[in-house]
Amino acid sequence: MMTNSIRTATALFATPSADKKIKCAASGSMLVVGLTGGIATGKSTVTRQLISLGIPVIDCDRIAHDTACKGSWGYRRILAAFGRDILDGRGEVDRARLGQMVFADAAARRRLNKATHAPVAWQLLRQLVGHWLRFRRLVVVDMPLLFETGTHKLTSSNVVVACSPELQE
């Protein structure tokens, strides 16, 4: 059953509609597809399959992780929002401590989102422009909070990977 879902998602990416192909070719634009899904639904499997087909995938989880690296714009914004108490002995963000805070407190989660969404959006835009400059006709944006952040409004179409609870790992 999971394999059929992967084939279906892969087919969606591999064969955009004729209208979108014509639109992309005529305008010189790039088709940007959003990819999202819950935890353990097979999104990583779909992403690996897309990459194996040569389709570029922008990993927003990776961007978010990199955004909090010491010295970065996101790091400075996180420090401004939470103070130095969230740093480990090396001066890096203690992700475990920060995670406990934001999962236990909705206000802390909102502060973290406010601190990180702009740096993540900037890096996403930077990567999209990079793909556009390399004349990529199709790029997938793998983003867990695609709809919650409103990023789905920037994509041509969106794919939600889902599976039954029995198949979740």
PDB file of C-alpha atoms in Angstrom:
ATOM      1  CA  MET A   1       0.000   0.000   0.000  1.00  0.00           C
ATOM      2  CA  MET A   2       2.829   2.413   0.865  1.00  0.00           C
ATOM      3  CA  THR A   3       4.526   1.572  -2.442  1.00  0.00           C
ATOM      4  CA  ASN A   4       1.376   2.567  -4.344  1.00  0.00           C
ATOM      5  CA  SER A   5       1.329   5.908  -2.523  1.00  0.00           C
ATOM      6  CA  ILE A   6       4.952   6.489  -3.470  1.00  0.00           C
ATOM      7  CA  ARG A   7       4.254   5.602  -7.096  1.00  0.00           C
ATOM      8  CA  THR A   8       1.260   7.936  -7.129  1.00  0.00           C
ATOM      9  CA  ALA A   9       3.248  10.819  -5.629  1.00  0.00           C
ATOM     10  CA  THR A  10       6.155  10.169  -7.993  1.00  0.00           C
ATOM     11  CA  ALA A  11       3.814  10.158 -10.977  1.00  0.00           C
ATOM     12  CA  LEU A  12       2.369  13.496  -9.870  1.00  0.00           C
ATOM     13  CA  PHE A  13       5.831  15.046  -9.880  1.00  0.00           C
ATOM     14  CA  ALA A  14       7.084  13.324 -13.014  1.00  0.00           C
ATOM     15  CA  THR A  15       4.104  14.290 -15.175  1.00  0.00           C
ATOM     16  CA  PRO A  16       2.779  17.786 -14.456  1.00  0.00           C
ATOM     17  CA  SER A  17      -0.368  18.640 -16.348  1.00  0.00           C
ATOM     18  CA  ALA A  18      -0.002  19.731 -19.966  1.00  0.00           C
ATOM     19  CA  ASP A  19      -1.287  23.214 -19.075  1.00  0.00           C
ATOM     20  CA  LYS A  20       1.433  23.665 -16.453  1.00  0.00           C
ATOM     21  CA  LYS A  21       4.112  22.330 -18.826  1.00  0.00           C
ATOM     22  CA  ILE A  22       3.042  24.829 -21.478  1.00  0.00           C
ATOM     23  CA  LYS A  23       2.859  27.646 -18.926  1.00  0.00           C
ATOM     24  CA  CYS A  24       6.337  26.829 -17.576  1.00  0.00           C
ATOM     25  CA  ALA A  25       7.883  26.541 -21.030  1.00  0.00           C
ATOM     26  CA  ALA A  26       6.272  29.725 -22.316  1.00  0.00           C
ATOM     27  CA  SER A  27       7.072  31.878 -19.301  1.00  0.00           C
ATOM     28  CA  GLY A  28      10.487  30.489 -18.457  1.00  0.00           C
ATOM     29  CA  SER A  29       9.133  29.922 -14.972  1.00  0.00           C
ATOM     30  CA  MET A  30       9.687  27.058 -12.614  1.00  0.00           C
ATOM     31  CA  LEU A  31       7.042  24.724 -11.229  1.00  0.00           C
ATOM     32  CA  VAL A  32       7.288  24.760  -7.434  1.00  0.00           C
ATOM     33  CA  VAL A  33       5.491  21.898  -5.696  1.00  0.00           C
ATOM     34  CA  GLY A  34       4.918  21.781  -1.955  1.00  0.00           C
ATOM     35  CA  LEU A  35       5.346  18.444  -0.177  1.00  0.00           C
ATOM     36  CA  THR A  36       4.110  17.887   3.346  1.00  0.00           C
ATOM     37  CA  GLY A  37       2.755  15.173   5.596  1.00  0.00           C
ATOM     38  CA  GLY A  38       2.526  14.052   9.174  1.00  0.00           C
ATOM     39  CA  ILE A  39       5.141  12.210  11.181  1.00  0.00           C
ATOM     40  CA  ALA A  40       5.903   8.691   9.896  1.00  0.00           C
ATOM     41  CA  THR A  41       3.613   8.897   6.872  1.00  0.00           C
ATOM     42  CA  GLY A  42       6.297   8.179   4.266  1.00  0.00           C
ATOM     43  CA  LYS A  43       7.282  11.738   3.351  1.00  0.00           C
ATOM     44  CA  SER A  44      10.992  10.951   3.653  1.00  0.00           C
ATOM     45  CA  THR A  45      10.528   7.910   1.432  1.00  0.00           C
ATOM     46  CA  VAL A  46       8.765  10.006  -1.200  1.00  0.00           C
ATOM     47  CA  THR A  47      11.510  12.643  -0.941  1.00  0.00           C
ATOM     48  CA  ARG A  48      14.250  10.030  -1.461  1.00  0.00           C
ATOM     49  CA  GLN A  49      12.373   8.675  -4.480  1.00  0.00           C
ATOM     50  CA  LEU A  50      12.062  12.161  -5.990  1.00  0.00           C
ATOM     51  CA  ILE A  51      15.757  12.844  -5.456  1.00  0.00           C
ATOM     52  CA  SER A  52      16.599   9.505  -7.110  1.00  0.00           C
ATOM     53  CA  LEU A  53      14.639  10.713 -10.152  1.00  0.00           C
ATOM     54  CA  GLY A  54      16.803  13.841 -10.290  1.00  0.00           C
ATOM     55  CA  ILE A  55      14.126  16.178  -8.973  1.00  0.00           C
ATOM     56  CA  PRO A  56      15.592  18.856  -6.694  1.00  0.00           C
ATOM     57  CA  VAL A  57      14.053  18.914  -3.214  1.00  0.00           C
ATOM     58  CA  ILE A  58      14.489  21.810  -0.794  1.00  0.00           C
ATOM     59  CA  ASP A  59      14.449  20.392   2.739  1.00  0.00           C
ATOM     60  CA  CYS A  60      12.971  23.018   5.065  1.00  0.00           C
ATOM     61  CA  ASP A  61      13.759  20.897   8.149  1.00  0.00           C
ATOM     62  CA  ARG A  62      17.436  21.137   7.159  1.00  0.00           C
ATOM     63  CA  ILE A  63      17.062  24.889   6.596  1.00  0.00           C
ATOM     64  CA  ALA A  64      15.460  25.306  10.045  1.00  0.00           C
ATOM     65  CA  HIS A  65      18.268  23.295  11.645  1.00  0.00           C
ATOM     66  CA  ASP A  66      20.945  25.346   9.870  1.00  0.00           C
ATOM     67  CA  THR A  67      19.155  28.587  10.764  1.00  0.00           C
ATOM     68  CA  ALA A  68      19.867  27.974  14.463  1.00  0.00           C
ATOM     69  CA  CYS A  69      23.631  27.452  13.967  1.00  0.00           C
ATOM     70  CA  LYS A  70      25.896  29.585  16.120  1.00  0.00           C
ATOM     71  CA  GLY A  71      26.478  33.045  14.692  1.00  0.00           C
ATOM     72  CA  SER A  72      23.647  32.960  12.143  1.00  0.00           C
ATOM     73  CA  TRP A  73      20.820  35.456  11.849  1.00  0.00           C
ATOM     74  CA  GLY A  74      18.357  32.866  13.197  1.00  0.00           C
ATOM     75  CA  TYR A  75      20.659  32.077  16.120  1.00  0.00           C
ATOM     76  CA  ARG A  76      20.757  35.747  17.101  1.00  0.00           C
ATOM     77  CA  ARG A  77      16.959  35.980  16.838  1.00  0.00           C
ATOM     78  CA  ILE A  78      16.520  32.858  18.996  1.00  0.00           C
ATOM     79  CA  LEU A  79      18.874  34.325  21.615  1.00  0.00           C
ATOM     80  CA  ALA A  80      16.926  37.586  21.587  1.00  0.00           C
ATOM     81  CA  ALA A  81      13.683  35.650  22.132  1.00  0.00           C
ATOM     82  CA  PHE A  82      14.908  33.180  24.802  1.00  0.00           C
ATOM     83  CA  GLY A  83      18.132  34.497  26.305  1.00  0.00           C
ATOM     84  CA  ARG A  84      21.436  32.730  26.866  1.00  0.00           C
ATOM     85  CA  ASP A  85      19.863  30.085  29.141  1.00  0.00           C
ATOM     86  CA  ILE A  86      19.077  27.978  26.074  1.00  0.00           C
ATOM     87  CA  LEU A  87      22.748  27.620  25.111  1.00  0.00           C
ATOM     88  CA  ASP A  88      24.875  24.562  25.820  1.00  0.00           C
ATOM     89  CA  GLY A  89      28.474  24.658  27.082  1.00  0.00           C
ATOM     90  CA  ARG A  90      29.828  25.382  23.565  1.00  0.00           C
ATOM     91  CA  GLY A  91      27.472  28.318  22.985  1.00  0.00           C
ATOM     92  CA  GLU A  92      25.218  26.379  20.587  1.00  0.00           C
ATOM     93  CA  VAL A  93      21.442  26.279  20.951  1.00  0.00           C
ATOM     94  CA  ASP A  94      20.566  23.358  23.238  1.00  0.00           C
ATOM     95  CA  ARG A  95      17.906  21.859  20.988  1.00  0.00           C
ATOM     96  CA  ALA A  96      16.673  19.406  23.600  1.00  0.00           C
ATOM     97  CA  ARG A  97      16.126  22.161  26.166  1.00  0.00           C
ATOM     98  CA  LEU A  98      14.512  24.461  23.611  1.00  0.00           C
ATOM     99  CA  GLY A  99      12.335  21.593  22.368  1.00  0.00           C
ATOM    100  CA  GLN A 100      11.076  20.867  25.884  1.00  0.00           C
ATOM    101  CA  MET A 101      10.216  24.531  26.309  1.00  0.00           C
ATOM    102  CA  VAL A 102       8.302  24.965  23.062  1.00  0.00           C
ATOM    103  CA  PHE A 103       6.407  21.667  23.240  1.00  0.00           C
ATOM    104  CA  ALA A 104       5.256  22.448  26.788  1.00  0.00           C
ATOM    105  CA  ASP A 105       4.377  26.113  26.237  1.00  0.00           C
ATOM    106  CA  ALA A 106       2.390  27.498  23.290  1.00  0.00           C
ATOM    107  CA  ALA A 107       3.666  31.045  23.948  1.00  0.00           C
ATOM    108  CA  ALA A 108       7.276  29.810  23.768  1.00  0.00           C
ATOM    109  CA  ARG A 109       6.443  27.974  20.522  1.00  0.00           C
ATOM    110  CA  ARG A 110       5.053  31.205  19.054  1.00  0.00           C
ATOM    111  CA  ARG A 111       8.236  33.069  20.111  1.00  0.00           C
ATOM    112  CA  LEU A 112      10.393  30.414  18.434  1.00  0.00           C
ATOM    113  CA  ASN A 113       8.306  30.533  15.253  1.00  0.00           C
ATOM    114  CA  LYS A 114       8.517  34.323  15.198  1.00  0.00           C
ATOM    115  CA  ALA A 115      12.295  34.144  15.653  1.00  0.00           C
ATOM    116  CA  THR A 116      12.933  31.493  12.996  1.00  0.00           C
ATOM    117  CA  HIS A 117      10.314  31.891  10.262  1.00  0.00           C
ATOM    118  CA  ALA A 118      11.944  34.932   8.637  1.00  0.00           C
ATOM    119  CA  PRO A 119      15.425  33.340   8.423  1.00  0.00           C
ATOM    120  CA  VAL A 120      13.908  30.072   7.131  1.00  0.00           C
ATOM    121  CA  ALA A 121      11.834  31.971   4.545  1.00  0.00           C
ATOM    122  CA  TRP A 122      14.925  33.898   3.425  1.00  0.00           C
ATOM    123  CA  GLN A 123      16.933  30.687   2.920  1.00  0.00           C
ATOM    124  CA  LEU A 124      14.015  29.034   1.129  1.00  0.00           C
ATOM    125  CA  LEU A 125      13.764  32.003  -1.224  1.00  0.00           C
ATOM    126  CA  ARG A 126      17.532  31.968  -1.753  1.00  0.00           C
ATOM    127  CA  GLN A 127      17.466  28.278  -2.703  1.00  0.00           C
ATOM    128  CA  LEU A 128      14.462  28.739  -4.999  1.00  0.00           C
ATOM    129  CA  VAL A 129      16.231  31.581  -6.815  1.00  0.00           C
ATOM    130  CA  GLY A 130      19.320  29.380  -7.119  1.00  0.00           C
ATOM    131  CA  HIS A 131      17.285  26.632  -8.802  1.00  0.00           C
ATOM    132  CA  TRP A 132      15.612  29.186 -11.056  1.00  0.00           C
ATOM    133  CA  LEU A 133      19.007  30.575 -12.104  1.00  0.00           C
ATOM    134  CA  ARG A 134      20.057  27.016 -12.987  1.00  0.00           C
ATOM    135  CA  PHE A 135      16.960  26.752 -15.227  1.00  0.00           C
ATOM    136  CA  ARG A 136      15.293  24.040 -13.141  1.00  0.00           C
ATOM    137  CA  ARG A 137      11.796  23.467 -14.430  1.00  0.00           C
ATOM    138  CA  LEU A 138      10.579  21.681 -11.303  1.00  0.00           C
ATOM    139  CA  VAL A 139      11.520  22.059  -7.631  1.00  0.00           C
ATOM    140  CA  VAL A 140       9.871  20.420  -4.624  1.00  0.00           C
ATOM    141  CA  VAL A 141       9.683  22.216  -1.279  1.00  0.00           C
ATOM    142  CA  ASP A 142       9.569  19.654   1.544  1.00  0.00           C
ATOM    143  CA  MET A 143       8.054  21.569   4.467  1.00  0.00           C
ATOM    144  CA  PRO A 144       6.307  20.072   7.497  1.00  0.00           C
ATOM    145  CA  LEU A 145       4.345  23.290   8.214  1.00  0.00           C
ATOM    146  CA  LEU A 146       3.549  24.080   4.573  1.00  0.00           C
ATOM    147  CA  PHE A 147      -0.086  25.041   5.181  1.00  0.00           C
ATOM    148  CA  GLU A 148       0.343  26.393   8.721  1.00  0.00           C
ATOM    149  CA  THR A 149       2.921  28.959   7.548  1.00  0.00           C
ATOM    150  CA  GLY A 150       0.999  29.926   4.417  1.00  0.00           C
ATOM    151  CA  THR A 151       3.860  28.776   2.178  1.00  0.00           C
ATOM    152  CA  HIS A 152       1.399  26.680   0.155  1.00  0.00           C
ATOM    153  CA  LYS A 153       0.237  29.965  -1.402  1.00  0.00           C
ATOM    154  CA  LEU A 154       3.648  30.280  -3.088  1.00  0.00           C
ATOM    155  CA  THR A 155       3.564  26.852  -4.717  1.00  0.00           C
ATOM    156  CA  SER A 156       1.972  25.750  -7.980  1.00  0.00           C
ATOM    157  CA  SER A 157       0.487  22.637  -6.382  1.00  0.00           C
ATOM    158  CA  ASN A 158       0.859  20.672  -3.178  1.00  0.00           C
ATOM    159  CA  VAL A 159       1.127  17.021  -2.244  1.00  0.00           C
ATOM    160  CA  VAL A 160       0.222  15.716   1.191  1.00  0.00           C
ATOM    161  CA  VAL A 161       1.737  12.330   1.989  1.00  0.00           C
ATOM    162  CA  ALA A 162      -0.547  10.272   4.202  1.00  0.00           C
ATOM    163  CA  CYS A 163      -0.955   6.682   5.300  1.00  0.00           C
ATOM    164  CA  SER A 164      -3.097   4.689   7.665  1.00  0.00           C
ATOM    165  CA  PRO A 165      -2.028   4.476  11.330  1.00  0.00           C
ATOM    166  CA  GLU A 166      -1.368   0.756  10.844  1.00  0.00           C
ATOM    167  CA  LEU A 167       1.381   1.525   8.290  1.00  0.00           C
ATOM    168  CA  GLN A 168       3.067   4.269  10.324  1.00  0.00           C
ATOM    169  CA  GLU A 169       6.435   3.260  11.706  1.00  0.00           C
TER     170      GLU A 169
END
